Amino acid sequence: MEDKEKVFNPATTTEFTSESNWGLGADDSDNVNLFFSSNRDSNILSEFGWNFQPEQLNRIGPEDRLDLAGGGSGSLWFQERSGLSGSIQPVDKATSDASASASNNPSVSSSSSDDPTEKSTGSIAETPRSTNKSKTKKGQKRIRQPRFAFMTKTEVDNLEDGYRWRKYGQKAVKNSPFPRSYYRCTNSKCTVKKRVERSSEDPTIVITTYEGQHCHHTIGFPRGGVIGHEAGFASHLVPSNPMSQFYYPLSQLPRETSLTSIPESDHYHQQAGTEAGGSSTVIMHSETNPQSAAPAHIHQGLLGDIVPPGMRNR
DNA sequence: CGGCTTTGACCAGCGC
DNA sequence: GCGCTGGTCAAAGCCG
C-alpha cells in the first residue's frame, strides 16, 4: 500500500520510490515534489512560514546534509505530506474539506478530531485507507489532518519535540524489521498524533510523521528534561504564531538541511514536523493557519544540534 | 497512585 | 468475498 512512496533521498539527491512502508505512504502517488525544485515547493515552505530565497533553495542539496552534532549521526530531511492524495478521493472530498477548514480554524481542528472521542482521534491513517476505526459512524470517514513527515538520520528512536506523547500502539511493518510506533499527544484536547518508524532500507533513518495540529503550547517538556536546550533554542527563534512556541524560520535553517516535499493534496496543508537525528530540533509552523497553532515539532535529541546558522557552537 | 508502555485483539479499507 | 495490512483500543504491567 503505501509502499511506493516517493521520497527524496538525501544520500543520492535523487528522488526514489521507496518500497518500504514508511508510513508516509499513503500517498504513493503522483504528487511528489522535491522541495526546492519548484516554485510550488517554495510555496509550500512559505506556507509554513519558512521564507527561503530562491538561491537558498537551490543551495540546499542532498549533499548538504545537516550534521547533527550530538549524535554525529546525521542528516535531516523533511517530508511534507498532506493528508492524502487523490487515492482517497471520494470521501476525502468531505474529509479534506473538513481538514481544510480545520486547518484554518483551530477550533475546528481540535473538535474535528474529537468528534469520535479523543481516543479515536479522528485523523490519521497515513494510508490511503484513511481508516476510521473509531467510533465514527459507518460511512463516515475519519477526517484527515495535515501531516508532515520527515526523515532523520539518527540512532535515537524517541526524539523529543517539546510535547508529551503517549504511545498507544506499535505495529510490525510489512517488509521491515522495524516496528512502527504510534503516539498521541497527551494533552486531552489535542488530537495530534505521530508515527515513528525506521526505514527498512536504511536503519539509521527514522521517519516521523506528525498528523494534526497542536491546540496548545508545548506543554511539557520532554521527560528527559531537555528543556534547557529547547528553551535556549527557542529563545532564538522567532515565533510568528502565538501558538507556536518554537519557530524555526526556514531562512535560518542550516543549509545543510535537506528538505523533501511530499505530495500534498490540494486540500491540505501540512503543518509541521521535524525530526532530528540523535539530536536536533526543528520546528515549523504553518503560516497558512496562523491560528492553527500547529507548532511543529521538534525533535529532540539535543535540540542544540540543529541550530540556525550563526548559532551553532560547533 | 498516576502516567506511560507493552501487546494482543479488533476493526475497517483496499487489492486481488 | 477474502485476505492482508494499517490503525486503534484497552487490559495488564511497569515505573517513578
CSV table of C-alpha atoms (C1' of nucleotides) in Angstrom, one decimal:
chain,number,residue,atom,x,y,z
A,1,MET,CA,0.0,0.0,0.0
A,2,GLU,CA,1.9,2.8,1.0
A,3,ASP,CA,4.8,1.2,-0.5
A,4,LYS,CA,5.5,3.3,-3.3
A,5,GLU,CA,6.1,6.4,-1.8
A,6,LYS,CA,8.4,8.7,-3.4
A,7,VAL,CA,10.8,10.4,-1.3
A,8,PHE,CA,13.7,12.4,-1.6
A,9,ASN,CA,16.8,10.5,-1.0
A,10,PRO,CA,19.2,12.8,0.6
A,11,ALA,CA,22.0,10.5,0.0
A,12,THR,CA,21.7,10.5,-3.6
A,13,THR,CA,19.9,13.6,-4.1
A,14,THR,CA,17.6,11.8,-6.2
A,15,GLU,CA,14.0,11.0,-5.9
A,16,PHE,CA,13.3,7.4,-5.4
A,17,THR,CA,10.4,5.2,-4.7
A,18,SER,CA,10.5,3.5,-1.5
A,19,GLU,CA,9.3,0.0,-1.4
A,20,SER,CA,9.3,0.1,2.3
A,21,ASN,CA,6.5,1.2,4.3
A,22,TRP,CA,7.4,4.4,5.6
A,23,GLY,CA,4.2,5.1,6.9
A,24,LEU,CA,4.1,8.1,4.9
A,25,GLY,CA,2.9,6.0,2.5
A,26,ALA,CA,-0.3,6.9,1.8
A,27,ASP,CA,0.4,9.0,-1.0
A,28,ASP,CA,2.0,6.9,-3.3
A,29,SER,CA,1.1,8.9,-5.8
A,30,ASP,CA,1.9,11.1,-8.1
A,31,ASN,CA,2.3,14.2,-6.5
A,32,VAL,CA,5.7,14.1,-5.3
A,33,ASN,CA,7.8,17.0,-5.5
A,34,LEU,CA,11.2,17.7,-4.3
A,35,PHE,CA,11.4,20.5,-2.1
A,36,PHE,CA,13.0,23.4,-3.7
A,37,SER,CA,12.6,22.0,-7.0
A,38,SER,CA,10.0,24.4,-8.0
A,39,ASN,CA,8.1,27.4,-7.1
A,40,ARG,CA,5.5,25.3,-5.7
A,41,ASP,CA,7.9,23.8,-3.3
A,42,SER,CA,8.9,27.1,-2.1
A,43,ASN,CA,5.4,28.0,-1.7
A,44,ILE,CA,4.9,25.1,0.5
A,45,LEU,CA,7.6,26.2,2.6
A,46,SER,CA,6.3,29.6,2.8
A,47,GLU,CA,3.1,28.2,4.0
A,48,PHE,CA,4.9,27.1,7.0
A,49,GLY,CA,6.4,30.4,7.4
A,50,TRP,CA,9.7,29.5,6.0
A,51,ASN,CA,10.9,32.1,3.7
A,52,PHE,CA,13.5,30.8,1.5
A,53,GLN,CA,15.2,32.7,-1.1
A,54,PRO,CA,15.4,31.1,-4.4
A,55,GLU,CA,19.1,31.0,-4.1
A,56,GLN,CA,18.8,29.4,-0.8
A,57,LEU,CA,16.6,26.8,-2.0
A,58,ASN,CA,18.9,26.0,-4.8
A,59,ARG,CA,21.7,25.8,-2.4
A,60,ILE,CA,20.2,23.1,-0.4
A,61,GLY,CA,21.0,19.9,-1.9
A,62,PRO,CA,21.1,16.4,-0.8
A,63,GLU,CA,24.7,16.6,-0.2
A,64,ASP,CA,24.0,19.5,2.0
A,65,ARG,CA,23.2,17.3,4.8
A,66,LEU,CA,22.9,18.5,8.2
A,67,ASP,CA,25.4,17.2,10.6
A,68,LEU,CA,23.7,16.6,13.8
A,69,ALA,CA,26.2,17.4,16.2
A,70,GLY,CA,25.1,15.4,19.0
A,71,GLY,CA,24.7,12.1,17.5
A,72,GLY,CA,27.1,12.7,15.0
A,73,SER,CA,24.8,10.9,13.2
A,74,GLY,CA,23.1,12.6,10.8
A,75,SER,CA,21.1,14.3,8.4
A,76,LEU,CA,17.8,15.7,8.5
A,77,TRP,CA,15.2,15.6,5.8
A,78,PHE,CA,11.7,16.9,5.7
A,79,GLN,CA,8.9,15.4,4.0
A,80,GLU,CA,5.9,17.4,3.7
A,81,ARG,CA,2.8,15.5,3.0
A,82,SER,CA,-0.7,16.3,3.1
A,83,GLY,CA,-3.3,14.2,4.3
A,84,LEU,CA,-3.9,12.4,1.3
A,85,SER,CA,-3.6,12.1,-2.2
A,86,GLY,CA,-6.0,11.5,-4.8
A,87,SER,CA,-6.3,8.0,-3.9
A,88,ILE,CA,-8.8,8.6,-1.3
A,89,GLN,CA,-10.8,10.8,-3.2
A,90,PRO,CA,-14.5,10.4,-2.9
A,91,VAL,CA,-14.7,10.5,0.8
A,92,ASP,CA,-11.8,12.6,1.1
A,93,LYS,CA,-13.6,15.2,-0.6
A,94,ALA,CA,-15.5,15.6,2.6
A,95,THR,CA,-12.8,14.8,4.8
A,96,SER,CA,-10.4,17.0,3.1
A,97,ASP,CA,-12.8,19.8,3.3
A,98,ALA,CA,-13.1,19.3,6.9
A,99,SER,CA,-9.4,19.2,7.2
A,100,ALA,CA,-9.0,22.2,5.3
A,101,SER,CA,-11.3,24.0,7.4
A,102,ALA,CA,-9.7,22.6,10.3
A,103,SER,CA,-6.5,24.0,9.1
A,104,ASN,CA,-8.0,27.3,9.1
A,105,ASN,CA,-9.9,27.1,12.2
A,106,PRO,CA,-8.3,26.0,15.3
A,107,SER,CA,-11.4,25.2,17.0
A,108,VAL,CA,-12.4,23.1,14.2
A,109,SER,CA,-9.3,21.3,14.1
A,110,SER,CA,-9.5,20.2,17.6
A,111,SER,CA,-13.1,19.4,17.5
A,112,SER,CA,-12.9,17.6,14.3
A,113,SER,CA,-10.8,15.1,15.7
A,114,ASP,CA,-12.5,15.0,18.9
A,115,ASP,CA,-15.5,14.0,17.3
A,116,PRO,CA,-15.1,10.5,17.8
A,117,THR,CA,-13.8,11.0,21.2
A,118,GLU,CA,-10.4,11.6,21.8
A,119,LYS,CA,-9.4,8.1,21.7
A,120,SER,CA,-10.5,7.6,18.4
A,121,THR,CA,-8.9,10.6,17.4
A,122,GLY,CA,-10.1,11.2,14.2
A,123,SER,CA,-7.5,11.5,12.0
A,124,ILE,CA,-4.9,9.6,10.7
A,125,ALA,CA,-4.4,6.9,8.5
A,126,GLU,CA,-1.5,7.6,6.7
A,127,THR,CA,-2.6,5.2,4.2
A,128,PRO,CA,-5.0,5.9,1.6
A,129,ARG,CA,-7.4,3.9,3.5
A,130,SER,CA,-7.9,6.6,5.9
A,131,THR,CA,-9.0,4.2,8.4
A,132,ASN,CA,-11.6,5.2,10.7
A,133,LYS,CA,-11.9,2.6,13.1
A,134,SER,CA,-13.0,4.6,15.8
A,135,LYS,CA,-16.4,5.3,16.8
A,136,THR,CA,-17.2,7.2,13.8
A,137,LYS,CA,-20.3,6.1,12.3
A,138,LYS,CA,-20.2,3.8,9.5
A,139,GLY,CA,-20.0,5.6,6.2
A,140,GLN,CA,-18.2,8.5,7.8
A,141,LYS,CA,-14.6,8.6,7.2
A,142,ARG,CA,-12.2,9.9,9.6
A,143,ILE,CA,-11.1,13.3,9.0
A,144,ARG,CA,-7.6,13.5,8.0
A,145,GLN,CA,-5.4,16.1,9.4
A,146,PRO,CA,-2.5,17.8,7.9
A,147,ARG,CA,0.5,15.6,8.1
A,148,PHE,CA,4.1,16.3,8.0
A,149,ALA,CA,6.8,13.7,7.8
A,150,PHE,CA,10.4,14.0,7.9
A,151,MET,CA,13.3,11.6,8.0
A,152,THR,CA,16.1,11.9,10.4
A,153,LYS,CA,19.2,10.1,10.3
A,154,THR,CA,19.7,9.2,13.9
A,155,GLU,CA,20.3,6.5,16.2
A,156,VAL,CA,17.7,7.8,18.6
A,157,ASP,CA,14.3,6.5,18.1
A,158,ASN,CA,12.5,8.6,20.5
A,159,LEU,CA,13.0,12.1,19.7
A,160,GLU,CA,11.8,14.8,21.9
A,161,ASP,CA,9.9,17.6,20.3
A,162,GLY,CA,8.7,19.6,23.2
A,163,TYR,CA,5.4,17.9,23.5
A,164,ARG,CA,4.5,15.0,25.6
A,165,TRP,CA,3.4,11.9,23.8
A,166,ARG,CA,1.7,8.7,24.9
A,167,LYS,CA,2.4,5.6,22.9
A,168,TYR,CA,-0.8,3.9,22.1
A,169,GLY,CA,0.3,1.3,19.7
A,170,GLN,CA,3.0,-0.4,17.9
A,171,LYS,CA,2.8,-2.5,14.8
A,172,ALA,CA,5.1,-4.5,12.8
A,173,VAL,CA,5.6,-3.0,9.4
A,174,LYS,CA,5.4,-5.1,6.4
A,175,ASN,CA,8.7,-5.7,4.7
A,176,SER,CA,10.5,-4.0,7.6
A,177,PRO,CA,12.2,-5.5,10.6
A,178,PHE,CA,11.4,-2.4,12.5
A,179,PRO,CA,8.1,-1.8,14.1
A,180,ARG,CA,6.1,1.4,13.8
A,181,SER,CA,5.1,3.2,16.9
A,182,TYR,CA,2.1,5.3,17.3
A,183,TYR,CA,1.9,8.2,19.7
A,184,ARG,CA,-0.7,10.6,20.7
A,185,CYS,CA,-0.3,14.0,22.3
A,186,THR,CA,-1.0,13.6,26.0
A,187,ASN,CA,-3.0,16.8,26.0
A,188,SER,CA,-6.5,15.6,26.2
A,189,LYS,CA,-7.7,18.4,23.9
A,190,CYS,CA,-5.1,17.8,21.4
A,191,THR,CA,-5.5,15.2,18.8
A,192,VAL,CA,-2.1,15.3,17.2
A,193,LYS,CA,-0.5,12.0,16.6
A,194,LYS,CA,2.7,10.9,15.3
A,195,ARG,CA,4.2,7.8,14.0
A,196,VAL,CA,7.7,6.8,14.3
A,197,GLU,CA,9.4,4.1,12.4
A,198,ARG,CA,12.8,3.3,11.0
A,199,SER,CA,13.4,2.9,7.4
A,200,SER,CA,13.9,-0.7,6.4
A,201,GLU,CA,16.2,0.4,3.7
A,202,ASP,CA,18.4,2.4,6.0
A,203,PRO,CA,18.0,1.6,9.6
A,204,THR,CA,19.8,4.7,10.5
A,205,ILE,CA,16.9,6.8,9.2
A,206,VAL,CA,14.0,7.4,11.4
A,207,ILE,CA,10.8,8.5,9.8
A,208,THR,CA,8.5,10.6,11.9
A,209,THR,CA,5.1,11.6,10.7
A,210,TYR,CA,3.0,14.1,12.5
A,211,GLU,CA,-0.6,14.4,12.0
A,212,GLY,CA,-2.9,17.2,13.2
A,213,GLN,CA,-2.2,20.4,14.8
A,214,HIS,CA,-1.5,21.0,18.4
A,215,CYS,CA,-4.0,23.2,20.0
A,216,HIS,CA,-1.8,24.2,22.9
A,217,HIS,CA,1.6,25.3,23.7
A,218,THR,CA,4.4,22.9,24.1
A,219,ILE,CA,3.4,21.9,27.4
A,220,GLY,CA,5.6,19.7,28.9
A,221,PHE,CA,9.0,19.5,28.4
A,222,PRO,CA,10.5,16.4,27.4
A,223,ARG,CA,10.5,13.9,30.1
A,224,GLY,CA,14.2,13.9,29.8
A,225,GLY,CA,14.3,17.5,30.6
A,226,VAL,CA,15.8,18.8,27.5
A,227,ILE,CA,14.2,21.9,28.5
A,228,GLY,CA,17.4,23.7,28.8
A,229,HIS,CA,18.2,23.0,25.2
A,230,GLU,CA,14.8,23.8,24.0
A,231,ALA,CA,14.4,26.9,25.9
A,232,GLY,CA,17.7,28.1,24.7
A,233,PHE,CA,16.9,27.2,21.2
A,234,ALA,CA,13.5,28.6,21.3
A,235,SER,CA,14.7,31.8,22.6
A,236,HIS,CA,16.5,32.3,19.3
A,237,LEU,CA,13.6,31.5,17.2
A,238,VAL,CA,11.0,33.9,16.1
A,239,PRO,CA,7.6,32.8,16.7
A,240,SER,CA,5.2,34.1,14.2
A,241,ASN,CA,2.4,32.3,15.6
A,242,PRO,CA,1.3,32.8,19.1
A,243,MET,CA,0.6,29.2,19.4
A,244,SER,CA,4.0,28.2,18.2
A,245,GLN,CA,6.4,28.1,20.8
A,246,PHE,CA,9.2,27.3,18.6
A,247,TYR,CA,9.7,28.5,15.3
A,248,TYR,CA,12.4,27.8,13.0
A,249,PRO,CA,12.4,30.0,10.0
A,250,LEU,CA,13.5,28.2,7.0
A,251,SER,CA,15.6,31.0,6.2
A,252,GLN,CA,17.6,30.1,9.1
A,253,LEU,CA,17.6,26.5,8.6
A,254,PRO,CA,21.1,25.3,8.3
A,255,ARG,CA,21.8,25.0,4.7
A,256,GLU,CA,23.0,21.5,5.3
A,257,THR,CA,19.5,20.6,5.9
A,258,SER,CA,17.8,18.8,3.1
A,259,LEU,CA,14.1,19.1,2.8
A,260,THR,CA,11.8,17.0,0.9
A,261,SER,CA,8.4,17.7,0.0
A,262,ILE,CA,6.0,15.1,-0.3
A,263,PRO,CA,3.0,15.5,-2.1
A,264,GLU,CA,0.3,17.3,-0.7
A,265,SER,CA,-3.1,17.3,-1.6
A,266,ASP,CA,-4.8,20.4,-2.6
A,267,HIS,CA,-6.9,20.4,0.4
A,268,TYR,CA,-4.3,20.0,3.0
A,269,HIS,CA,-1.7,22.0,4.4
A,270,GLN,CA,0.9,20.3,6.3
A,271,GLN,CA,1.7,21.7,9.4
A,272,ALA,CA,4.7,20.9,10.9
A,273,GLY,CA,7.1,18.3,11.6
A,274,THR,CA,10.6,17.8,12.3
A,275,GLU,CA,12.8,15.4,13.4
A,276,ALA,CA,16.2,15.3,14.3
A,277,GLY,CA,18.5,12.7,14.5
A,278,GLY,CA,20.1,11.8,17.5
A,279,SER,CA,20.0,15.2,18.5
A,280,SER,CA,18.4,18.1,17.0
A,281,THR,CA,15.3,20.1,16.8
A,282,VAL,CA,13.5,21.9,14.2
A,283,ILE,CA,10.2,23.4,14.3
A,284,MET,CA,7.9,24.5,11.7
A,285,HIS,CA,4.7,26.1,11.8
A,286,SER,CA,2.1,26.8,9.2
A,287,GLU,CA,1.6,30.4,8.4
A,288,THR,CA,-1.3,29.2,6.4
A,289,ASN,CA,-3.1,28.8,9.6
A,290,PRO,CA,-1.8,31.2,11.9
A,291,GLN,CA,-4.4,30.2,14.3
A,292,SER,CA,-3.9,26.6,14.0
A,293,ALA,CA,-1.2,26.5,16.2
A,294,ALA,CA,0.4,23.7,15.0
A,295,PRO,CA,3.6,24.2,16.2
A,296,ALA,CA,5.6,22.0,14.7
A,297,HIS,CA,7.5,19.8,16.3
A,298,ILE,CA,10.6,19.0,17.0
A,299,HIS,CA,12.8,16.7,17.6
A,300,GLN,CA,15.0,16.2,20.2
A,301,GLY,CA,17.8,14.6,21.0
A,302,LEU,CA,19.5,17.6,21.7
A,303,LEU,CA,18.0,20.5,20.3
A,304,GLY,CA,21.2,22.0,20.3
A,305,ASP,CA,22.3,20.0,17.4
A,306,ILE,CA,20.3,21.7,14.9
A,307,VAL,CA,20.9,25.3,15.3
A,308,PRO,CA,20.3,28.1,13.0
A,309,PRO,CA,23.3,29.4,11.2
A,310,GLY,CA,25.2,31.6,13.3
A,311,MET,CA,24.0,30.0,16.4
A,312,ARG,CA,26.0,26.9,16.2
A,313,ASN,CA,28.5,26.3,18.7
A,314,ARG,CA,30.4,23.8,16.7
B,1,DC,C1',-1.2,6.3,42.6
B,2,DG,C1',-1.0,8.3,38.3
B,3,DG,C1',1.0,8.1,33.9
B,4,DC,C1',3.1,5.6,30.4
B,5,DT,C1',4.4,1.3,27.8
B,6,DT,C1',3.5,-3.1,26.1
B,7,DT,C1',0.9,-6.1,23.4
B,8,DG,C1',-2.7,-8.9,21.6
B,9,DA,C1',-7.1,-8.3,19.6
B,10,DC,C1',-10.3,-5.9,16.9
B,11,DC,C1',-12.0,-3.2,13.0
B,12,DA,C1',-12.0,-1.0,8.6
B,13,DG,C1',-10.3,-0.2,4.0
B,14,DC,C1',-8.1,-1.8,-0.1
B,15,DG,C1',-6.4,-5.0,-3.6
B,16,DC,C1',-7.0,-9.2,-5.8
C,1,DG,C1',-15.8,-12.2,-0.9
C,2,DC,C1',-11.5,-13.0,1.2
C,3,DG,C1',-7.1,-12.0,2.9
C,4,DC,C1',-3.9,-8.6,4.1
C,5,DT,C1',-2.4,-4.6,6.3
C,6,DG,C1',-2.7,-0.4,8.9
C,7,DG,C1',-4.6,1.9,12.8
C,8,DT,C1',-6.7,1.9,17.3
C,9,DC,C1',-8.3,0.0,21.5
C,10,DA,C1',-7.8,-1.5,26.0
C,11,DA,C1',-6.2,-4.5,29.6
C,12,DA,C1',-2.2,-5.6,32.1
C,13,DG,C1',2.2,-4.4,33.8
C,14,DC,C1',5.9,-1.3,34.9
C,15,DC,C1',8.0,2.8,36.8
C,16,DG,C1',8.8,7.0,39.3
